[in-house]
């Protein structure tokens, strides 16, 4: 056993793939293995990662174990969990193929999975061969990570969970969430996806934003009719089989 209470695992040799990137690996050659232990809860941040895990499962045969965390009981603040993520937040991904390496923060997890396991570049853009598209993808990932997630998360809190009614706070965070939806709408007016040439290609930039935007009703935004291009993007993304499954995890 390791100091984290996880079993000590022999490192499994990984298979290198030649895709124009250095040190790309995949466990697709052994689809019966479960390289990942995924600590999560049914939140937008958890669903980002579960969607990508399901996409990888569909394309490469990579499977994973899920450990549900009850955030209402503060499980994520217990010492064993803080050893994995000192910030005490879900999700956390433990990669058994890489010596039990733990990754936290959703954007970091998505980029980690893309770097080590999306060997055919199905959900991202190669920084060497498609540097502009790769940069666009990062820009929209960080737009969500620094904007939509925090602002909509605060809107959720003040609308749903605050112990007192604070109209100013509710209006502030709802207005900012709506403004950010407007930015997405401008981007998607002549596109299908957030990053990529022409109309774009489905990528982890879309995966990163979708769970938040699709949950708009929780913070009091009843419809997306004000942002028709965002609405169409949500509907388009929701139709993907991996998205349907990933949104039900854990």
Short mmCIF file of C-alpha atoms in Angstrom, two decimals:
data_model
loop_
_atom_site.label_atom_id
_atom_site.label_comp_id
_atom_site.label_asym_id
_atom_site.label_seq_id
_atom_site.Cartn_x
_atom_site.Cartn_y
_atom_site.Cartn_z
CA UNK A 1 0.00 0.00 0.00
CA UNK A 2 1.10 3.55 -0.71
CA UNK A 3 1.04 6.43 1.78
CA UNK A 4 -2.27 7.46 0.20
CA UNK A 5 -3.91 4.14 1.02
CA UNK A 6 -3.81 3.05 -2.62
CA UNK A 7 -2.40 -0.32 -3.66
CA UNK A 8 1.18 -0.29 -4.86
CA UNK A 9 1.01 -1.03 -8.55
CA UNK A 10 3.71 -2.19 -10.88
CA UNK A 11 4.15 0.37 -13.60
CA UNK A 12 2.74 -0.96 -16.85
CA UNK A 13 4.79 -0.31 -19.98
CA UNK A 14 2.90 2.07 -22.26
CA UNK A 15 2.74 1.86 -26.03
CA UNK A 16 4.23 4.79 -27.91
CA UNK A 17 2.31 6.17 -30.86
CA UNK A 18 3.77 8.24 -33.67
CA UNK A 19 1.44 11.21 -34.17
CA UNK A 20 3.92 14.05 -34.57
CA UNK A 21 4.06 14.56 -30.80
CA UNK A 22 6.75 13.33 -28.44
CA UNK A 23 6.03 10.64 -25.84
CA UNK A 24 2.41 9.91 -26.80
CA UNK A 25 1.07 6.85 -25.04
CA UNK A 26 -2.06 4.77 -25.00
CA UNK A 27 -3.39 1.78 -23.15
CA UNK A 28 -5.61 0.92 -26.09
CA UNK A 29 -3.55 -2.23 -26.63
CA UNK A 30 -4.92 -3.59 -23.35
CA UNK A 31 -8.56 -2.39 -23.23
CA UNK A 32 -9.41 -4.73 -20.36
CA UNK A 33 -7.24 -2.69 -17.99
CA UNK A 34 -8.66 0.16 -15.90
CA UNK A 35 -5.84 2.67 -15.68
CA UNK A 36 -7.86 5.35 -13.91
CA UNK A 37 -9.40 5.76 -10.49
CA UNK A 38 -11.76 8.73 -10.76
CA UNK A 39 -12.93 10.54 -7.63
CA UNK A 40 -15.97 12.63 -8.52
CA UNK A 41 -19.48 13.85 -7.81
CA UNK A 42 -22.44 14.78 -9.98
CA UNK A 43 -21.36 18.35 -10.67
CA UNK A 44 -20.38 20.24 -13.85
CA UNK A 45 -16.69 19.92 -12.96
CA UNK A 46 -17.01 16.20 -12.43
CA UNK A 47 -18.98 15.76 -15.63
CA UNK A 48 -16.32 17.44 -17.75
CA UNK A 49 -13.89 14.66 -16.92
CA UNK A 50 -16.39 11.82 -17.10
CA UNK A 51 -17.41 12.93 -20.59
CA UNK A 52 -13.81 12.82 -21.81
CA UNK A 53 -13.25 9.47 -20.09
CA UNK A 54 -16.29 8.11 -21.92
CA UNK A 55 -15.03 9.54 -25.22
CA UNK A 56 -11.67 7.84 -24.66
CA UNK A 57 -13.45 4.64 -23.73
CA UNK A 58 -15.38 4.70 -26.98
CA UNK A 59 -12.36 5.41 -29.19
CA UNK A 60 -9.57 3.53 -27.42
CA UNK A 61 -11.26 1.01 -25.15
CA UNK A 62 -9.83 2.63 -22.02
CA UNK A 63 -11.99 2.03 -18.95
CA UNK A 64 -11.94 3.43 -15.44
CA UNK A 65 -13.15 2.98 -11.89
CA UNK A 66 -15.32 5.61 -10.24
CA UNK A 67 -15.26 6.52 -6.55
CA UNK A 68 -18.24 8.75 -5.71
CA UNK A 69 -17.49 11.55 -3.25
CA UNK A 70 -20.33 12.89 -1.07
CA UNK A 71 -19.45 16.57 -0.99
CA UNK A 72 -22.47 17.31 1.23
CA UNK A 73 -20.71 15.36 3.99
CA UNK A 74 -17.35 17.00 3.44
CA UNK A 75 -15.61 13.82 2.32
CA UNK A 76 -13.42 15.93 0.04
CA UNK A 77 -11.97 17.63 3.12
CA UNK A 78 -10.80 14.42 4.78
CA UNK A 79 -7.01 13.91 5.12
CA UNK A 80 -6.84 11.02 2.66
CA UNK A 81 -8.50 13.15 -0.04
CA UNK A 82 -6.41 16.23 0.74
CA UNK A 83 -3.36 14.07 0.10
CA UNK A 84 -4.62 13.76 -3.47
CA UNK A 85 -5.85 17.35 -3.83
CA UNK A 86 -4.78 19.85 -1.17
CA UNK A 87 -7.55 22.18 -2.36
CA UNK A 88 -10.21 19.71 -1.23
CA UNK A 89 -12.30 19.77 -4.38
CA UNK A 90 -13.53 17.18 -6.84
CA UNK A 91 -12.66 15.76 -9.27
CA UNK A 92 -9.34 13.98 -8.90
CA UNK A 93 -7.94 11.45 -11.35
CA UNK A 94 -5.40 8.84 -10.26
CA UNK A 95 -3.46 7.25 -13.11
CA UNK A 96 -2.50 3.73 -12.11
CA UNK A 97 -0.44 3.30 -15.28
CA UNK A 98 1.88 6.06 -14.14
CA UNK A 99 2.63 5.01 -10.60
CA UNK A 100 -0.60 6.30 -9.09
CA UNK A 101 0.01 9.85 -10.32
CA UNK A 102 -2.81 12.14 -9.15
CA UNK A 103 -4.17 15.07 -11.15
CA UNK A 104 -6.60 17.71 -9.88
CA UNK A 105 -8.29 20.78 -11.44
CA UNK A 106 -10.59 19.91 -14.31
CA UNK A 107 -8.75 21.74 -17.07
CA UNK A 108 -5.49 20.13 -15.95
CA UNK A 109 -7.14 16.69 -15.98
CA UNK A 110 -8.54 17.20 -19.48
CA UNK A 111 -5.15 18.32 -20.79
CA UNK A 112 -3.42 15.43 -19.01
CA UNK A 113 -5.76 12.86 -20.55
CA UNK A 114 -5.39 14.40 -23.97
CA UNK A 115 -1.61 14.46 -23.68
CA UNK A 116 -1.12 10.90 -22.53
CA UNK A 117 -4.13 8.96 -23.83
CA UNK A 118 -5.69 10.68 -26.85
CA UNK A 119 -2.94 9.37 -29.09
CA UNK A 120 -4.82 9.96 -32.34
CA UNK A 121 -5.73 13.54 -31.48
CA UNK A 122 -9.46 12.91 -31.60
CA UNK A 123 -10.29 15.61 -29.06
CA UNK A 124 -7.51 18.16 -29.39
CA UNK A 125 -5.11 19.83 -31.82
CA UNK A 126 -1.44 19.03 -32.17
CA UNK A 127 0.61 22.07 -31.09
CA UNK A 128 3.32 21.21 -33.62
CA UNK A 129 1.20 20.69 -36.73
CA UNK A 130 -1.78 22.89 -35.81
CA UNK A 131 -0.41 25.55 -33.46
CA UNK A 132 -3.16 28.12 -34.08
CA UNK A 133 -5.98 25.66 -33.49
CA UNK A 134 -4.18 24.39 -30.38
CA UNK A 135 -3.93 27.94 -29.07
CA UNK A 136 -7.63 28.56 -29.77
CA UNK A 137 -8.49 25.42 -27.84
CA UNK A 138 -6.46 26.57 -24.84
CA UNK A 139 -7.99 30.04 -24.98
CA UNK A 140 -11.53 28.68 -24.78
CA UNK A 141 -10.60 26.18 -22.09
CA UNK A 142 -9.24 28.99 -19.94
CA UNK A 143 -12.20 31.22 -20.80
CA UNK A 144 -14.48 28.63 -19.24
CA UNK A 145 -12.12 27.79 -16.40
CA UNK A 146 -11.68 31.41 -15.36
CA UNK A 147 -15.08 32.77 -16.37
CA UNK A 148 -18.14 30.60 -16.84
CA UNK A 149 -17.30 28.08 -14.14
CA UNK A 150 -16.58 30.54 -11.32
CA UNK A 151 -19.33 33.01 -12.24
CA UNK A 152 -22.06 30.42 -12.79
CA UNK A 153 -20.87 28.58 -9.71
CA UNK A 154 -21.37 31.72 -7.64
CA UNK A 155 -24.77 32.26 -9.24
CA UNK A 156 -25.70 28.70 -8.25
CA UNK A 157 -24.63 29.40 -4.68
CA UNK A 158 -26.51 32.64 -4.18
CA UNK A 159 -29.64 31.43 -5.98
CA UNK A 160 -29.77 27.97 -4.41
CA UNK A 161 -27.71 27.69 -1.25
CA UNK A 162 -26.98 31.04 0.40
CA UNK A 163 -28.37 31.17 3.97
CA UNK A 164 -29.75 34.65 3.29
CA UNK A 165 -31.26 36.34 0.25
CA UNK A 166 -28.76 38.79 -1.23
CA UNK A 167 -30.36 40.32 -4.36
CA UNK A 168 -27.20 42.20 -5.34
CA UNK A 169 -25.10 39.01 -5.36
CA UNK A 170 -27.70 37.06 -7.31
CA UNK A 171 -27.99 39.80 -9.93
CA UNK A 172 -24.24 40.31 -10.19
CA UNK A 173 -23.41 36.67 -10.88
CA UNK A 174 -26.44 35.97 -13.06
CA UNK A 175 -25.69 39.03 -15.18
CA UNK A 176 -22.06 38.02 -15.56
CA UNK A 177 -23.03 34.45 -16.48
CA UNK A 178 -25.37 35.81 -19.14
CA UNK A 179 -22.66 38.10 -20.46
CA UNK A 180 -20.31 35.14 -20.81
CA UNK A 181 -23.02 33.20 -22.64
CA UNK A 182 -23.13 36.17 -25.01
CA UNK A 183 -19.40 35.79 -25.66
CA UNK A 184 -19.92 32.10 -26.45
CA UNK A 185 -22.79 33.02 -28.74
CA UNK A 186 -20.60 35.41 -30.74
CA UNK A 187 -18.00 32.70 -31.13
CA UNK A 188 -20.52 30.09 -32.26
CA UNK A 189 -22.57 32.23 -34.63
CA UNK A 190 -20.87 30.75 -37.70
CA UNK A 191 -19.32 27.71 -36.10
CA UNK A 192 -20.28 24.28 -34.77
CA UNK A 193 -17.48 24.04 -32.19
CA UNK A 194 -15.34 26.42 -30.17
CA UNK A 195 -11.91 25.68 -31.66
CA UNK A 196 -10.55 24.59 -34.99
CA UNK A 197 -10.51 25.65 -38.62
CA UNK A 198 -13.64 26.73 -40.49
CA UNK A 199 -16.67 25.57 -38.46
CA UNK A 200 -14.39 24.00 -35.88
CA UNK A 201 -13.92 20.50 -34.51
CA UNK A 202 -15.27 18.97 -31.33
CA UNK A 203 -12.55 19.13 -28.69
CA UNK A 204 -11.84 19.33 -25.00
CA UNK A 205 -12.66 23.05 -25.24
CA UNK A 206 -16.30 22.07 -25.85
CA UNK A 207 -16.18 19.31 -23.24
CA UNK A 208 -14.88 21.82 -20.70
CA UNK A 209 -17.74 24.28 -21.21
CA UNK A 210 -20.73 22.05 -21.94
CA UNK A 211 -21.61 20.77 -18.43
CA UNK A 212 -21.80 24.30 -17.05
CA UNK A 213 -23.83 25.78 -19.88
CA UNK A 214 -26.18 22.81 -20.16
CA UNK A 215 -26.95 23.29 -16.46
CA UNK A 216 -28.14 26.86 -16.95
CA UNK A 217 -31.52 26.17 -15.36
CA UNK A 218 -29.99 25.46 -11.95
CA UNK A 219 -28.97 29.10 -11.53
CA UNK A 220 -32.27 30.47 -12.79
CA UNK A 221 -31.60 30.93 -16.52
CA UNK A 222 -34.67 29.09 -17.75
CA UNK A 223 -33.85 28.90 -21.47
CA UNK A 224 -31.03 29.59 -23.90
CA UNK A 225 -33.34 31.28 -26.40
CA UNK A 226 -31.46 34.57 -25.94
CA UNK A 227 -28.33 32.84 -27.27
CA UNK A 228 -29.49 30.72 -30.24
CA UNK A 229 -26.00 29.65 -31.33
CA UNK A 230 -25.19 28.49 -27.81
CA UNK A 231 -28.50 26.65 -27.66
CA UNK A 232 -27.73 24.84 -30.92
CA UNK A 233 -24.23 23.97 -29.65
CA UNK A 234 -25.64 22.53 -26.43
CA UNK A 235 -28.14 20.42 -28.36
CA UNK A 236 -25.42 19.26 -30.77
CA UNK A 237 -23.08 18.28 -27.95
CA UNK A 238 -25.80 16.58 -25.92
CA UNK A 239 -26.47 14.14 -28.77
CA UNK A 240 -23.05 12.52 -28.49
CA UNK A 241 -23.31 9.06 -26.85
CA UNK A 242 -20.28 9.66 -24.62
CA UNK A 243 -21.81 12.90 -23.40
CA UNK A 244 -25.07 11.16 -22.54
CA UNK A 245 -23.23 8.57 -20.46
CA UNK A 246 -20.68 10.94 -18.96
CA UNK A 247 -23.38 13.27 -17.66
CA UNK A 248 -24.79 10.38 -15.58
CA UNK A 249 -21.50 9.66 -13.72
CA UNK A 250 -21.18 8.78 -10.89
#
